[in-house]
Amino acid sequence: MAAAYAQLIREAPDDFRIHTSLFTDPAIFEEEMRRIFEKTWVYVAHESEIPTAGDYRTTYIGKQPVIVSRDDEGNIHVLLNICRHRGNLVCRDERGSAGTFRCNYHGWVYKNSGELAGISHPQGYPESVGRDLSGLLPAARVATYRGLIFASLSDQVPSLEEHLGAVRPYVDLWADLSPVGEVRAHRPHSFAYEGNWKFQMENGADGYHPRFVHECAFQTMAHFLSRPVRDSSGMQDIGAIRGFPGGHSILERPGMVGIDPSLFREYTDLLAEQHGIERTQRIIAGYNILIFPNVYLMDSNIRVIQPIRLDETVVHSHYTELCGIPDYVNVARLKDVQWRLGTTGLIGTDDMEIFAAAQSAMQASAMPWLRLSRAMDSEVIEPSGERRADINAESSQRAMYREWLRLMSAS
């Protein structure tokens, strides 16, 4: 199979193409769940979602259901959400607080650390039943970085810090949007679209499409929000695209957050007091940061990509409150993210329409190759492996698919 996947991505010095079967072949989708989501680090939650002992939330690693819990001692666990008896979901609630999880099928009970706490009516079983079961199956690896919780179902992964690699300093910039380095992720606005998960993965670090896809949104904002359209095509050609080893990517656009500068004065003074003026300018520069394969860190939200089927994806957009800043600044940030993102905004709906249209169009088998070669001849390649180009480049997408191919081709 490794050789077969290598035939689906073609890279030459001046050309980069991917095959449409990456979006249309159900067998490839199932292999992505096994070879990517089950073999690397995957974002599962933010620490602020389970702040105290007993707190939990449920989510997925690929298609596998998991519980992210904080036990009575405050330790974080990521547990497969499947009863060791008959395979039922142990926890059906999205979030809550509990000392134990009780399967509602036959009443088996597990501690919030995952240990098997009790078997209902044990007298019906041989005495040995349960002794070989430690409890709910844990993820092979769990680690946190700057409040972000990641898990891997494979123990053959590098440390989380190694996985983040050269994108790690940008994660620090994102976390340091709070002068005290603390962010609270709120309950998500969740929405689904009829398209492959990789459309959303590509889109968040794509600076080429906004002037076309969001032209009407920019005009509407200019009219009703008194925000000028920044050039005749809707966006300025400022900023950069960065692609990293490991598939991580960044769209960097100064001024991406459109809050009244007068509201920023007190906030930026707090940042400058903590970090100095130069680092403060880097912190507020404006980044969309993809941590491959499933999470974007944006100025005001964490966007989590959850594959459902080949042509169905759910996106969870968590507004992130910054600690240590005036309340009115957070209110302004919330209003800003509301009109821009998700199904309640002016921009997210445009993207979902494009995703569905692309999923439909790629059924045209006579046109099997997609081109991602923009700015290949002008990339700056750093010693770290980072590739940087202008805001309209496709360096980020190429980085994603290089990592896609590496993982899909691994033995």
Tab-separated table of C-alpha atoms in Angstrom:
chain	number	residue	atom	x	y	z
A	1	MET	CA	0.000	0.000	0.000
A	2	ALA	CA	2.888	2.414	0.716
A	3	ALA	CA	3.895	2.411	-2.945
A	4	ALA	CA	0.283	2.987	-3.958
A	5	TYR	CA	-0.020	6.090	-1.761
A	6	ALA	CA	3.228	7.433	-3.195
A	7	GLN	CA	1.510	7.438	-6.594
A	8	LEU	CA	-1.196	9.793	-5.292
A	9	ILE	CA	1.116	12.719	-4.555
A	10	ARG	CA	3.511	13.997	-7.203
A	11	GLU	CA	6.224	16.477	-6.320
A	12	ALA	CA	8.764	18.011	-8.670
A	13	PRO	CA	10.865	21.179	-8.205
A	14	ASP	CA	8.173	23.297	-9.883
A	15	ASP	CA	5.049	21.152	-9.504
A	16	PHE	CA	3.038	19.613	-6.661
A	17	ARG	CA	-0.112	17.588	-7.313
A	18	ILE	CA	-2.466	15.435	-5.267
A	19	HIS	CA	-4.957	12.924	-6.607
A	20	THR	CA	-8.689	13.521	-6.124
A	21	SER	CA	-9.069	10.015	-4.700
A	22	LEU	CA	-7.716	11.464	-1.440
A	23	PHE	CA	-11.179	12.989	-1.103
A	24	THR	CA	-13.384	10.426	-2.846
A	25	ASP	CA	-12.087	6.931	-2.017
A	26	PRO	CA	-13.725	5.379	1.093
A	27	ALA	CA	-10.810	2.955	1.523
A	28	ILE	CA	-8.353	5.862	1.755
A	29	PHE	CA	-10.524	7.523	4.393
A	30	GLU	CA	-10.505	4.365	6.538
A	31	GLU	CA	-6.734	4.074	6.162
A	32	GLU	CA	-6.357	7.734	7.217
A	33	MET	CA	-8.148	6.929	10.455
A	34	ARG	CA	-5.765	4.003	11.095
A	35	ARG	CA	-2.492	5.395	9.775
A	36	ILE	CA	-2.846	9.078	10.730
A	37	PHE	CA	-5.321	9.576	13.567
A	38	GLU	CA	-4.379	6.357	15.374
A	39	LYS	CA	-0.622	6.674	14.805
A	40	THR	CA	0.261	10.253	15.735
A	41	TRP	CA	-0.537	12.886	18.353
A	42	VAL	CA	-4.127	14.171	18.145
A	43	TYR	CA	-5.595	17.156	20.010
A	44	VAL	CA	-8.416	16.068	22.353
A	45	ALA	CA	-9.233	18.952	24.731
A	46	HIS	CA	-8.042	22.030	26.585
A	47	GLU	CA	-7.188	21.790	30.278
A	48	SER	CA	-9.697	24.543	31.062
A	49	GLU	CA	-12.501	22.214	29.916
A	50	ILE	CA	-11.724	19.853	32.822
A	51	PRO	CA	-10.459	22.310	35.456
A	52	THR	CA	-11.203	20.362	38.654
A	53	ALA	CA	-10.977	16.800	39.933
A	54	GLY	CA	-13.788	14.648	38.556
A	55	ASP	CA	-14.370	16.779	35.456
A	56	TYR	CA	-14.560	15.061	32.082
A	57	ARG	CA	-15.494	15.592	28.469
A	58	THR	CA	-16.027	13.130	25.627
A	59	THR	CA	-14.556	13.440	22.157
A	60	TYR	CA	-12.953	11.352	19.411
A	61	ILE	CA	-9.542	10.347	18.137
A	62	GLY	CA	-10.396	9.854	14.493
A	63	LYS	CA	-13.544	7.751	14.756
A	64	GLN	CA	-12.681	6.214	18.120
A	65	PRO	CA	-14.675	7.609	21.074
A	66	VAL	CA	-12.675	8.699	24.121
A	67	ILE	CA	-13.219	10.237	27.544
A	68	VAL	CA	-10.827	12.958	28.672
A	69	SER	CA	-11.022	12.944	32.465
A	70	ARG	CA	-9.351	14.421	35.518
A	71	ASP	CA	-9.208	11.895	38.360
A	72	ASP	CA	-9.634	12.572	42.069
A	73	GLU	CA	-5.926	13.430	42.367
A	74	GLY	CA	-6.125	15.870	39.464
A	75	ASN	CA	-4.302	13.692	36.915
A	76	ILE	CA	-5.460	13.763	33.288
A	77	HIS	CA	-6.500	10.549	31.521
A	78	VAL	CA	-7.644	9.781	27.984
A	79	LEU	CA	-9.702	6.567	27.972
A	80	LEU	CA	-11.429	4.655	25.204
A	81	ASN	CA	-15.155	5.172	25.745
A	82	ILE	CA	-16.129	1.508	25.475
A	83	CYS	CA	-17.222	-0.868	28.225
A	84	ARG	CA	-14.975	-3.903	28.718
A	85	HIS	CA	-18.071	-6.104	28.987
A	86	ARG	CA	-20.235	-5.733	25.868
A	87	GLY	CA	-18.779	-2.738	24.087
A	88	ASN	CA	-21.334	-0.087	25.008
A	89	LEU	CA	-20.450	3.610	25.332
A	90	VAL	CA	-19.654	4.113	29.003
A	91	CYS	CA	-20.193	7.875	29.004
A	92	ARG	CA	-22.813	9.468	26.759
A	93	ASP	CA	-22.672	13.052	28.025
A	94	GLU	CA	-20.513	15.616	26.268
A	95	ARG	CA	-19.107	16.923	29.542
A	96	GLY	CA	-19.699	16.871	33.274
A	97	SER	CA	-18.197	15.866	36.615
A	98	ALA	CA	-18.284	12.387	38.149
A	99	GLY	CA	-16.306	10.135	40.447
A	100	THR	CA	-17.273	7.071	38.416
A	101	PHE	CA	-18.673	6.108	35.019
A	102	ARG	CA	-21.470	3.517	35.011
A	103	CYS	CA	-22.306	1.640	31.822
A	104	ASN	CA	-26.055	1.862	31.350
A	105	TYR	CA	-26.252	-1.506	29.577
A	106	HIS	CA	-25.333	-3.901	32.412
A	107	GLY	CA	-24.139	-1.589	35.175
A	108	TRP	CA	-20.371	-2.130	35.137
A	109	VAL	CA	-18.666	0.772	36.949
A	110	TYR	CA	-15.327	2.459	36.299
A	111	LYS	CA	-13.446	5.092	38.292
A	112	ASN	CA	-12.742	8.460	36.642
A	113	SER	CA	-9.146	7.224	36.310
A	114	GLY	CA	-10.436	4.327	34.207
A	115	GLU	CA	-10.001	1.525	36.752
A	116	LEU	CA	-12.717	-1.126	36.941
A	117	ALA	CA	-14.582	-0.372	40.159
A	118	GLY	CA	-17.276	-3.002	40.106
A	119	ILE	CA	-19.131	-5.682	38.137
A	120	SER	CA	-22.878	-5.861	38.666
A	121	HIS	CA	-24.188	-9.167	40.117
A	122	PRO	CA	-20.703	-10.738	40.151
A	123	GLN	CA	-22.084	-14.006	41.547
A	124	GLY	CA	-23.190	-14.934	38.028
A	125	TYR	CA	-19.586	-15.020	36.802
A	126	PRO	CA	-16.621	-17.296	37.503
A	127	GLU	CA	-14.442	-15.863	40.258
A	128	SER	CA	-11.668	-15.032	37.784
A	129	VAL	CA	-13.786	-12.619	35.715
A	130	GLY	CA	-12.528	-9.070	35.939
A	131	ARG	CA	-9.116	-9.916	37.324
A	132	ASP	CA	-7.553	-9.605	33.874
A	133	LEU	CA	-9.240	-6.257	33.226
A	134	SER	CA	-7.472	-3.165	34.492
A	135	GLY	CA	-10.421	-1.056	33.419
A	136	LEU	CA	-11.145	1.229	30.487
A	137	LEU	CA	-8.396	1.060	27.881
A	138	PRO	CA	-6.133	4.139	28.089
A	139	ALA	CA	-4.553	5.997	25.195
A	140	ALA	CA	-0.958	4.860	24.780
A	141	ARG	CA	0.396	8.391	25.316
A	142	VAL	CA	-1.065	11.555	26.862
A	143	ALA	CA	0.721	14.903	27.129
A	144	THR	CA	-0.081	18.589	27.488
A	145	TYR	CA	1.529	21.743	26.195
A	146	ARG	CA	0.429	25.256	27.185
A	147	GLY	CA	-2.957	23.899	28.317
A	148	LEU	CA	-3.528	21.872	25.135
A	149	ILE	CA	-4.138	18.150	25.758
A	150	PHE	CA	-2.964	15.654	23.144
A	151	ALA	CA	-3.205	11.884	23.034
A	152	SER	CA	-1.891	9.105	20.833
A	153	LEU	CA	-3.230	5.575	20.466
A	154	SER	CA	0.289	4.486	19.533
A	155	ASP	CA	3.232	4.318	21.909
A	156	GLN	CA	5.599	4.610	18.917
A	157	VAL	CA	5.457	8.388	18.772
A	158	PRO	CA	8.098	10.962	19.724
A	159	SER	CA	7.532	13.300	22.643
A	160	LEU	CA	4.849	15.936	22.138
A	161	GLU	CA	7.515	18.647	22.101
A	162	GLU	CA	9.347	16.815	19.310
A	163	HIS	CA	6.086	16.412	17.429
A	164	LEU	CA	5.420	20.156	17.602
A	165	GLY	CA	8.938	20.889	16.459
A	166	ALA	CA	9.446	24.258	14.770
A	167	VAL	CA	5.799	25.289	15.215
A	168	ARG	CA	6.164	25.200	19.000
A	169	PRO	CA	7.326	28.851	19.366
A	170	TYR	CA	4.151	29.943	17.561
A	171	VAL	CA	2.038	27.924	19.982
A	172	ASP	CA	3.797	29.909	22.718
A	173	LEU	CA	2.859	33.157	20.964
A	174	TRP	CA	-0.773	31.985	20.839
A	175	ALA	CA	-0.822	31.088	24.544
A	176	ASP	CA	0.871	34.383	25.410
A	177	LEU	CA	-2.059	36.334	23.951
A	178	SER	CA	-2.952	36.230	27.632
A	179	PRO	CA	-0.488	38.344	29.647
A	180	VAL	CA	-0.633	35.652	32.352
A	181	GLY	CA	-0.342	32.799	29.826
A	182	GLU	CA	-3.745	31.347	30.692
A	183	VAL	CA	-6.617	30.714	28.254
A	184	ARG	CA	-10.122	29.367	28.930
A	185	ALA	CA	-11.804	27.398	26.155
A	186	HIS	CA	-15.576	27.799	26.227
A	187	ARG	CA	-18.197	25.351	25.005
A	188	PRO	CA	-17.958	25.024	21.252
A	189	HIS	CA	-20.124	26.194	18.434
A	190	SER	CA	-20.284	22.945	16.432
A	191	PHE	CA	-21.278	22.550	12.820
A	192	ALA	CA	-21.117	19.908	10.098
A	193	TYR	CA	-20.407	20.124	6.397
A	194	GLU	CA	-20.829	17.625	3.566
A	195	GLY	CA	-17.208	17.202	2.616
A	196	ASN	CA	-13.904	15.558	3.484
A	197	TRP	CA	-12.033	16.528	6.646
A	198	LYS	CA	-8.964	17.632	4.698
A	199	PHE	CA	-10.864	20.557	3.152
A	200	GLN	CA	-11.027	22.223	6.571
A	201	MET	CA	-7.437	21.240	7.308
A	202	GLU	CA	-6.274	23.007	4.140
A	203	ASN	CA	-8.583	25.991	4.402
A	204	GLY	CA	-7.522	27.505	7.720
A	205	ALA	CA	-3.987	28.160	6.465
A	206	ASP	CA	-4.967	29.245	2.961
A	207	GLY	CA	-4.427	32.939	2.285
A	208	TYR	CA	-5.216	32.627	-1.429
A	209	HIS	CA	-9.002	32.087	-1.274
A	210	PRO	CA	-10.444	34.862	0.968
A	211	ARG	CA	-10.528	37.644	-1.642
A	212	PHE	CA	-12.699	35.426	-3.847
A	213	VAL	CA	-14.755	33.269	-1.476
A	214	HIS	CA	-15.394	36.024	1.084
A	215	GLU	CA	-15.728	39.035	-1.216
A	216	CYS	CA	-19.388	39.557	-0.311
A	217	ALA	CA	-18.644	39.132	3.404
A	218	PHE	CA	-15.986	41.840	3.276
A	219	GLN	CA	-18.344	44.208	1.469
A	220	THR	CA	-21.073	43.515	4.043
A	221	MET	CA	-18.685	44.200	6.908
A	222	ALA	CA	-17.581	47.418	5.283
A	223	HIS	CA	-21.203	48.558	4.967
A	224	PHE	CA	-22.659	47.515	8.332
A	225	LEU	CA	-19.620	47.447	10.616
A	226	SER	CA	-17.846	50.497	9.208
A	227	ARG	CA	-14.835	48.364	8.340
A	228	PRO	CA	-13.134	49.352	5.107
A	229	VAL	CA	-12.534	46.758	2.441
A	230	ARG	CA	-8.756	46.654	2.567
A	231	ASP	CA	-8.148	46.700	-1.175
A	232	SER	CA	-10.129	46.369	-4.383
A	233	SER	CA	-10.128	42.571	-4.176
A	234	GLY	CA	-10.993	42.349	-0.512
A	235	MET	CA	-7.664	41.516	1.129
A	236	GLN	CA	-4.184	42.974	1.270
A	237	ASP	CA	-1.195	41.014	0.020
A	238	ILE	CA	0.521	41.206	3.388
A	239	GLY	CA	1.600	38.395	5.650
A	240	ALA	CA	3.143	34.997	5.070
A	241	ILE	CA	2.434	31.306	4.749
A	242	ARG	CA	4.625	28.866	6.655
A	243	GLY	CA	4.793	25.088	6.258
A	244	PHE	CA	6.679	22.933	8.770
A	245	PRO	CA	7.941	19.364	9.008
A	246	GLY	CA	5.253	17.246	10.614
A	247	GLY	CA	2.488	18.828	8.542
A	248	HIS	CA	2.029	21.847	10.810
A	249	SER	CA	1.263	25.129	9.041
A	250	ILE	CA	0.641	28.798	9.671
A	251	LEU	CA	-1.202	31.600	7.973
A	252	GLU	CA	0.243	34.856	9.305
A	253	ARG	CA	-1.633	38.051	8.546
A	254	PRO	CA	-0.973	41.216	10.574
A	255	GLY	CA	-4.195	42.925	11.537
A	256	MET	CA	-6.312	39.820	11.026
A	257	VAL	CA	-8.233	40.598	14.217
A	258	GLY	CA	-10.352	43.632	13.463
A	259	ILE	CA	-11.003	45.095	16.903
A	260	ASP	CA	-11.037	48.866	17.444
A	261	PRO	CA	-7.393	49.792	18.283
A	262	SER	CA	-8.573	52.007	21.120
A	263	LEU	CA	-9.795	48.876	22.909
A	264	PHE	CA	-6.395	47.311	22.487
A	265	ARG	CA	-4.384	50.003	24.275
A	266	GLU	CA	-4.862	48.767	27.821
A	267	TYR	CA	-4.496	45.160	26.649
A	268	THR	CA	-1.293	45.694	24.684
A	269	ASP	CA	0.174	47.674	27.578
A	270	LEU	CA	-0.376	44.621	29.785
A	271	LEU	CA	1.340	42.410	27.203
A	272	ALA	CA	4.259	44.827	26.843
A	273	GLU	CA	4.703	44.946	30.598
A	274	GLN	CA	4.983	41.165	30.654
A	275	HIS	CA	6.844	40.462	27.401
A	276	GLY	CA	8.340	43.706	26.134
A	277	ILE	CA	7.281	45.692	23.065
A	278	GLU	CA	9.033	43.557	20.436
A	279	ARG	CA	7.540	40.250	21.577
A	280	THR	CA	4.143	41.888	22.053
A	281	GLN	CA	4.154	42.855	18.383
A	282	ARG	CA	4.848	39.236	17.465
A	283	ILE	CA	2.122	37.961	19.799
A	284	ILE	CA	-0.620	40.123	18.254
A	285	ALA	CA	0.565	39.695	14.659
A	286	GLY	CA	-2.337	37.367	13.798
A	287	TYR	CA	-1.888	33.647	13.174
A	288	ASN	CA	-3.915	30.620	12.140
A	289	ILE	CA	-1.825	27.723	13.443
A	290	LEU	CA	-2.533	24.166	12.287
A	291	ILE	CA	-1.191	21.428	14.531
A	292	PHE	CA	-1.476	18.465	12.201
A	293	PRO	CA	-3.853	16.751	11.764
A	294	ASN	CA	-6.884	18.114	13.585
A	295	VAL	CA	-6.629	21.444	15.401
A	296	TYR	CA	-6.251	25.123	14.544
A	297	LEU	CA	-5.212	27.718	17.103
A	298	MET	CA	-6.657	31.033	15.974
A	299	ASP	CA	-6.724	34.513	17.468
A	300	SER	CA	-9.977	34.001	19.369
A	301	ASN	CA	-10.806	30.322	19.035
A	302	ILE	CA	-9.642	26.730	18.977
A	303	ARG	CA	-11.030	24.966	15.909
A	304	VAL	CA	-11.145	21.163	16.125
A	305	ILE	CA	-11.663	19.006	13.013
A	306	GLN	CA	-13.563	15.743	13.580
A	307	PRO	CA	-13.858	13.340	10.632
A	308	ILE	CA	-17.150	11.444	10.549
A	309	ARG	CA	-17.242	9.830	7.113
A	310	LEU	CA	-15.513	10.287	3.791
A	311	ASP	CA	-17.893	13.126	2.926
A	312	GLU	CA	-18.973	14.373	6.350
A	313	THR	CA	-16.984	16.411	8.867
A	314	VAL	CA	-17.871	18.120	12.133
A	315	VAL	CA	-16.003	21.227	13.271
A	316	HIS	CA	-15.983	22.394	16.902
A	317	SER	CA	-15.110	26.069	17.345
A	318	HIS	CA	-14.256	26.984	20.959
A	319	TYR	CA	-14.135	30.670	21.812
A	320	THR	CA	-11.027	31.283	23.933
A	321	GLU	CA	-11.244	33.776	26.763
A	322	LEU	CA	-7.932	35.401	27.676
A	323	CYS	CA	-7.221	35.585	31.391
A	324	GLY	CA	-5.643	38.638	32.972
A	325	ILE	CA	-7.166	41.243	30.631
A	326	PRO	CA	-10.112	43.670	30.968
A	327	ASP	CA	-13.533	42.083	30.456
A	328	TYR	CA	-14.512	44.522	27.715
A	329	VAL	CA	-11.634	43.340	25.557
A	330	ASN	CA	-12.833	39.747	25.801
A	331	VAL	CA	-16.362	40.894	24.940
A	332	ALA	CA	-15.035	42.657	21.847
A	333	ARG	CA	-13.069	39.556	20.881
A	334	LEU	CA	-16.181	37.405	21.231
A	335	LYS	CA	-18.216	39.745	19.026
A	336	ASP	CA	-15.396	39.696	16.486
A	337	VAL	CA	-15.269	35.904	16.296
A	338	GLN	CA	-19.079	35.634	16.111
A	339	TRP	CA	-19.403	37.496	12.836
A	340	ARG	CA	-16.396	35.834	11.271
A	341	LEU	CA	-16.584	32.122	12.074
A	342	GLY	CA	-18.987	29.201	12.128
A	343	THR	CA	-22.553	29.013	10.896
A	344	THR	CA	-23.434	32.199	12.798
A	345	GLY	CA	-20.892	34.323	10.951
A	346	LEU	CA	-20.301	35.786	7.519
A	347	ILE	CA	-17.167	33.852	6.623
A	348	GLY	CA	-17.549	30.267	7.853
A	349	THR	CA	-20.694	29.683	5.798
A	350	ASP	CA	-18.819	30.632	2.629
A	351	ASP	CA	-16.166	28.027	3.345
A	352	MET	CA	-18.686	25.253	4.022
A	353	GLU	CA	-20.367	25.922	0.685
A	354	ILE	CA	-16.991	25.600	-1.046
A	355	PHE	CA	-16.241	22.329	0.768
A	356	ALA	CA	-19.534	20.767	-0.330
A	357	ALA	CA	-19.068	22.005	-3.898
A	358	ALA	CA	-15.549	20.584	-4.079
A	359	GLN	CA	-16.719	17.224	-2.717
A	360	SER	CA	-19.333	17.077	-5.487
A	361	ALA	CA	-17.028	18.281	-8.245
A	362	MET	CA	-14.323	15.737	-7.490
A	363	GLN	CA	-16.630	12.951	-8.677
A	364	ALA	CA	-15.500	14.040	-12.166
A	365	SER	CA	-13.003	11.239	-12.763
A	366	ALA	CA	-11.699	12.724	-16.004
A	367	MET	CA	-9.878	15.399	-13.977
A	368	PRO	CA	-7.919	13.375	-11.370
A	369	TRP	CA	-5.160	15.791	-10.296
A	370	LEU	CA	-5.260	18.924	-8.129
A	371	ARG	CA	-2.415	21.461	-8.329
A	372	LEU	CA	-0.782	22.918	-5.208
A	373	SER	CA	2.326	24.445	-6.781
A	374	ARG	CA	1.743	28.139	-6.134
A	375	ALA	CA	4.980	29.905	-5.041
A	376	MET	CA	7.129	26.772	-5.122
A	377	ASP	CA	9.812	28.787	-6.890
A	378	SER	CA	9.903	31.543	-4.268
A	379	GLU	CA	9.874	29.648	-0.965
A	380	VAL	CA	12.513	30.397	1.635
A	381	ILE	CA	13.650	27.142	3.238
A	382	GLU	CA	14.995	27.470	6.782
A	383	PRO	CA	17.487	25.041	8.432
A	384	SER	CA	14.604	23.782	10.600
A	385	GLY	CA	12.768	22.641	7.469
A	386	GLU	CA	10.258	25.491	7.636
A	387	ARG	CA	9.206	26.714	4.195
A	388	ARG	CA	8.022	30.325	4.006
A	389	ALA	CA	6.419	32.249	1.167
A	390	ASP	CA	3.941	35.059	0.547
A	391	ILE	CA	0.364	35.084	1.798
A	392	ASN	CA	-1.000	33.596	-1.440
A	393	ALA	CA	1.387	30.617	-1.475
A	394	GLU	CA	0.398	26.975	-1.082
A	395	SER	CA	3.387	26.119	1.088
A	396	SER	CA	1.103	25.185	3.978
A	397	GLN	CA	-0.917	22.685	1.949
A	398	ARG	CA	2.237	21.086	0.574
A	399	ALA	CA	3.535	20.626	4.127
A	400	MET	CA	0.270	18.940	5.129
A	401	TYR	CA	0.383	16.473	2.269
A	402	ARG	CA	4.060	15.650	2.731
A	403	GLU	CA	3.199	14.543	6.261
A	404	TRP	CA	0.042	12.814	5.016
A	405	LEU	CA	2.189	10.775	2.629
A	406	ARG	CA	4.806	9.997	5.278
A	407	LEU	CA	2.229	8.606	7.698
A	408	MET	CA	0.178	6.805	5.074
A	409	SER	CA	3.322	5.151	3.702
A	410	ALA	CA	4.735	4.056	7.070
A	411	SER	CA	4.889	0.332	7.706
